[in-house]
Amino acid sequence: MSDPTPVIDDLREESEEVDRLVAGLDPAQWALPTPAAGWTVAHQIAHLAWTDHSALLAVTDADGFRTLVEGALNAPHTFVDEGAEEYAGAAPADLLARWREGRAALEKALREAPAGARFPWYGPPMSAASMATARLMETWAHGQDIADTIGVMRPPGARLRHVARLGVRTRDFAYGVHGLTPPAEPFRVELVGPGGELWAHGPEDAPQRVTGPALDFCLLVTRRAHRADLALTADGPDADRWLDIAQAFAGPPGGGREPKGDTAR
């Protein structure tokens, strides 16, 4: 049973970093279009606030969360956009306050969750550590959209290890949401972290493997960059296929981004 405290701490720091990106923006900047089609900066923060609220219900109010799931099942391809749209119409100051309040309530609930508890989600049930990891992944990914929009370069840091690990752990999920049968054998994933350290997952002798920069892998599994623009290498046909469909977030397959045609990172 893993201690959720470190990843909850990292989730708070990731959220504070994204908060600093938007706190000083003027209303016109909140309305800027981001790389996510149809989403402004406000929609990005609205989505984080809405999803934090969903996670809070999952941890504290199973019946309330079940109602959300029923809505998602009735509109599987639009409920995420609808959730963002619901919150995005607020004034930027009110939206930011709502996100701050919601993420603080979620952090408190995760820290107070009973050891070993598991909570419902749009995919498989999750522990407190897994829930915090998923929220960190989304916070980083939507923060990346915002940073790209306002022209801020965010240096990658150690918190990316959570995103990378989730990307590896969701391999079979990615196959499943595409209607494909996951490979029977695990892959070896070797990623170079921001400080030059090796982040390795899977058996050393696995015949199929993925290698490359950890940042590129995280951009891939959050669908924030096209594979063609990233310096990731796959050895083996199944590993190669995975890089085309990898997805660390719950829900239907993400559309991803168009290739920029730039040289690989």
XYZ file of N, CA, C and O in Angstrom, residues 41-127:
348
model
N -8.137 29.810 -22.466
C -7.455 29.639 -21.178
C -8.484 29.421 -20.067
O -8.299 28.572 -19.182
N -9.587 30.165 -20.129
C -10.641 29.987 -19.120
C -11.187 28.569 -19.132
O -11.440 27.982 -18.068
N -11.372 27.987 -20.315
C -11.872 26.613 -20.389
C -10.879 25.640 -19.737
O -11.289 24.649 -19.109
N -9.594 25.887 -19.906
C -8.592 24.996 -19.308
C -8.709 24.996 -17.781
O -8.711 23.930 -17.151
N -8.802 26.166 -17.188
C -8.945 26.244 -15.733
C -10.321 25.728 -15.303
O -10.453 25.045 -14.278
N -11.335 26.020 -16.105
C -12.673 25.521 -15.793
C -12.690 24.000 -15.768
O -13.329 23.380 -14.901
N -11.998 23.384 -16.722
C -11.949 21.922 -16.737
C -11.266 21.386 -15.488
O -11.733 20.406 -14.894
N -10.169 22.011 -15.083
C -9.491 21.557 -13.869
C -10.414 21.698 -12.653
O -10.480 20.800 -11.813
N -11.121 22.818 -12.575
C -12.036 23.022 -11.450
C -13.166 22.002 -11.468
O -13.529 21.427 -10.424
N -13.717 21.770 -12.652
C -14.822 20.817 -12.772
C -14.364 19.401 -12.434
O -15.062 18.658 -11.732
N -13.187 19.016 -12.903
C -12.704 17.662 -12.647
C -12.276 17.485 -11.196
O -12.454 16.405 -10.621
N -11.713 18.526 -10.593
C -11.422 18.455 -9.163
C -12.712 18.241 -8.366
O -12.743 17.478 -7.392
N -13.771 18.917 -8.791
C -15.064 18.729 -8.121
C -15.552 17.294 -8.300
O -16.061 16.672 -7.349
N -15.375 16.749 -9.503
C -15.771 15.352 -9.736
C -14.973 14.417 -8.834
O -15.535 13.472 -8.252
N -13.672 14.660 -8.727
C -12.835 13.819 -7.880
C -13.231 13.941 -6.421
O -13.230 12.948 -5.674
N -13.578 15.150 -5.995
C -14.017 15.333 -4.608
C -15.278 14.530 -4.334
O -15.410 13.882 -3.280
N -16.217 14.540 -5.274
C -17.418 13.727 -5.105
C -17.059 12.240 -5.052
O -17.629 11.490 -4.244
N -16.144 11.810 -5.889
C -15.747 10.402 -5.892
C -15.191 9.985 -4.533
O -15.427 8.855 -4.079
N -14.470 10.879 -3.889
C -13.843 10.560 -2.602
C -14.827 10.696 -1.442
O -14.754 9.937 -0.464
N -15.773 11.628 -1.546
C -16.614 11.949 -0.382
C -18.093 11.657 -0.556
O -18.836 11.640 0.426
N -18.569 11.481 -1.785
C -20.013 11.347 -2.032
C -20.229 10.407 -3.220
O -20.409 10.843 -4.352
N -20.218 9.116 -2.949
C -20.312 8.123 -4.023
C -21.605 8.264 -4.816
O -21.613 8.098 -6.042
N -22.705 8.594 -4.141
C -23.974 8.745 -4.850
C -23.931 9.949 -5.792
O -24.420 9.885 -6.928
N -23.370 11.041 -5.312
C -23.242 12.222 -6.151
C -22.357 11.957 -7.356
O -22.654 12.411 -8.468
N -21.291 11.199 -7.148
C -20.415 10.883 -8.264
C -21.119 9.963 -9.250
O -20.943 10.091 -10.471
N -21.920 9.042 -8.759
C -22.643 8.131 -9.642
C -23.551 8.913 -10.601
O -23.705 8.551 -11.776
N -24.141 10.001 -10.116
C -24.971 10.841 -10.977
C -24.132 11.443 -12.100
O -24.578 11.523 -13.256
N -22.901 11.869 -11.792
C -22.014 12.392 -12.822
C -21.697 11.331 -13.865
O -21.666 11.615 -15.072
N -21.444 10.116 -13.414
C -21.118 9.036 -14.336
C -22.280 8.762 -15.270
O -22.098 8.526 -16.480
N -23.497 8.798 -14.731
C -24.675 8.585 -15.585
C -24.746 9.649 -16.681
O -25.065 9.357 -17.836
N -24.418 10.882 -16.319
C -24.389 11.943 -17.323
C -23.326 11.700 -18.372
O -23.547 11.943 -19.563
N -22.173 11.204 -17.924
C -21.082 10.908 -18.869
C -21.478 9.798 -19.821
O -21.171 9.843 -21.023
N -22.162 8.783 -19.317
C -22.581 7.676 -20.166
C -23.610 8.120 -21.196
O -23.669 7.580 -22.307
N -24.413 9.103 -20.847
C -25.428 9.603 -21.777
C -24.834 10.496 -22.863
O -25.440 10.673 -23.926
N -23.655 11.063 -22.576
C -23.019 11.953 -23.557
C -21.507 11.744 -23.521
O -20.755 12.642 -23.140
N -21.037 10.544 -23.898
C -19.627 10.203 -23.705
C -18.650 11.096 -24.453
O -17.502 11.246 -24.030
N -19.069 11.688 -25.554
C -18.138 12.479 -26.364
C -18.257 13.982 -26.120
O -17.480 14.757 -26.689
N -19.203 14.393 -25.283
C -19.396 15.830 -25.062
C -19.377 16.247 -23.600
O -19.303 17.440 -23.316
N -19.437 15.283 -22.666
C -19.607 15.687 -21.269
C -18.413 16.459 -20.733
O -18.572 17.355 -19.889
N -17.204 16.178 -21.219
C -16.035 16.928 -20.758
C -16.125 18.375 -21.213
O -15.913 19.313 -20.428
N -16.445 18.576 -22.494
C -16.594 19.944 -22.993
C -17.731 20.672 -22.279
O -17.618 21.864 -21.967
N -18.807 19.964 -22.010
C -19.944 20.587 -21.337
C -19.573 21.013 -19.919
O -19.991 22.075 -19.446
N -18.775 20.181 -19.250
C -18.336 20.535 -17.904
C -17.471 21.777 -17.905
O -17.618 22.674 -17.056
N -16.549 21.865 -18.876
C -15.693 23.046 -18.976
C -16.519 24.280 -19.310
O -16.306 25.361 -18.750
N -17.466 24.124 -20.228
C -18.292 25.254 -20.640
C -19.129 25.780 -19.477
O -19.343 27.000 -19.346
N -19.587 24.878 -18.627
C -20.424 25.260 -17.486
C -19.689 26.238 -16.570
O -20.285 27.182 -16.050
N -18.389 26.021 -16.367
C -17.630 26.856 -15.444
C -16.962 28.040 -16.137
O -16.660 29.050 -15.503
N -16.684 27.936 -17.427
C -15.830 28.912 -18.103
C -16.485 30.277 -18.269
O -15.782 31.263 -18.517
N -17.779 30.372 -18.124
C -18.454 31.650 -18.307
C -18.298 32.607 -17.149
O -18.656 33.781 -17.259
N -17.751 32.122 -16.039
C -17.578 32.989 -14.874
C -16.478 34.015 -15.127
O -15.609 33.826 -15.987
N -16.509 35.104 -14.377
C -15.426 36.081 -14.439
C -14.129 35.398 -14.035
O -14.127 34.510 -13.167
N -12.989 35.778 -14.643
C -11.726 35.105 -14.333
C -11.423 35.032 -12.838
O -11.000 33.972 -12.348
N -11.653 36.095 -12.100
C -11.357 36.074 -10.670
C -12.228 35.057 -9.941
O -11.760 34.346 -9.032
N -13.492 34.971 -10.350
C -14.401 34.014 -9.712
C -14.032 32.586 -10.083
O -14.097 31.676 -9.243
N -13.659 32.375 -11.342
C -13.260 31.039 -11.776
C -11.997 30.600 -11.052
O -11.904 29.449 -10.601
N -11.027 31.490 -10.922
C -9.790 31.148 -10.237
C -10.061 30.837 -8.770
O -9.510 29.873 -8.218
N -10.927 31.617 -8.146
C -11.276 31.355 -6.748
C -11.971 30.009 -6.609
O -11.726 29.264 -5.638
N -12.817 29.677 -7.564
C -13.525 28.396 -7.526
C -12.544 27.234 -7.635
O -12.671 26.228 -6.935
N -11.568 27.369 -8.549
C -10.568 26.308 -8.687
C -9.742 26.177 -7.414
O -9.495 25.057 -6.938
N -9.323 27.276 -6.850
C -8.515 27.231 -5.630
C -9.280 26.561 -4.495
O -8.738 25.716 -3.773
N -10.528 26.942 -4.332
C -11.338 26.362 -3.265
C -11.544 24.864 -3.487
O -11.424 24.058 -2.552
N -11.837 24.482 -4.715
C -12.107 23.082 -5.012
C -10.886 22.200 -4.860
O -10.973 21.093 -4.320
N -9.738 22.670 -5.315
C -8.557 21.825 -5.218
C -8.086 21.713 -3.775
O -7.530 20.677 -3.369
N -8.320 22.756 -2.958
C -7.981 22.670 -1.537
C -8.871 21.645 -0.836
O -8.406 20.861 0.005
N -10.155 21.627 -1.193
C -11.079 20.658 -0.590
C -10.698 19.238 -1.001
O -10.750 18.307 -0.185
N -10.301 19.065 -2.263
C -9.893 17.736 -2.717
C -8.619 17.293 -2.010
O -8.514 16.133 -1.589
N -7.660 18.194 -1.891
C -6.420 17.833 -1.193
C -6.716 17.372 0.233
O -6.185 16.351 0.689
N -7.562 18.091 0.930
C -7.923 17.727 2.298
C -8.576 16.350 2.327
O -8.244 15.504 3.178
N -9.498 16.097 1.403
C -10.190 14.805 1.370
C -9.222 13.663 1.084
O -9.324 12.580 1.677
N -8.278 13.880 0.178
C -7.309 12.828 -0.146
C -6.386 12.549 1.033
O -6.034 11.396 1.310
N -5.985 13.597 1.738
C -5.098 13.395 2.892
C -5.814 12.669 4.029
O -5.190 11.937 4.800
N -7.118 12.870 4.124
C -7.887 12.263 5.217
C -8.521 10.925 4.830
O -9.167 10.290 5.666
N -8.322 10.488 3.606
C -8.931 9.231 3.154
C -8.379 8.052 3.953
O -7.179 8.002 4.252
N -9.225 7.085 4.310
C -8.749 5.912 5.044
C -7.707 5.138 4.242
O -7.802 5.036 3.011
N -6.725 4.620 4.944
C -5.689 3.823 4.276
C -6.332 2.643 3.554
O -7.193 1.955 4.105
N -5.948 2.427 2.322
C -6.458 1.302 1.549
C -7.784 1.554 0.852
O -8.253 0.684 0.108
N -8.387 2.722 1.068
C -9.684 3.015 0.433
C -9.519 3.154 -1.075
O -8.480 3.594 -1.571
N -10.559 2.782 -1.795
C -10.573 2.940 -3.246
C -11.857 3.665 -3.626
O -12.912 3.449 -3.019
N -11.732 4.511 -4.636
C -12.827 5.403 -4.996
C -13.224 5.198 -6.448
O -12.377 4.908 -7.295
N -14.520 5.363 -6.757
C -14.965 5.178 -8.142
C -14.396 6.271 -9.027
O -14.086 7.374 -8.582
N -14.269 5.959 -10.312
C -13.840 6.959 -11.277
C -14.419 6.599 -12.637
O -15.153 5.596 -12.754
N -14.114 7.368 -13.658
C -14.637 7.105 -14.986
C -13.978 5.883 -15.614
O -14.485 5.338 -16.586
N -12.839 5.485 -15.068
C -12.194 4.226 -15.421
C -12.260 3.313 -14.206
O -13.233 3.352 -13.442
N -11.218 2.504 -13.974
C -11.201 1.633 -12.801
C -11.164 2.443 -11.508
O -10.704 3.597 -11.490
N -11.648 1.860 -10.383
C -11.550 2.541 -9.088
C -10.098 2.867 -8.749
O -9.171 2.169 -9.170
N -9.917 3.942 -7.972
C -8.567 4.403 -7.683
C -8.353 4.607 -6.190
O -9.273 4.965 -5.455
N -7.105 4.396 -5.778
C -6.687 4.730 -4.425
C -6.473 6.232 -4.326
O -6.498 6.957 -5.337
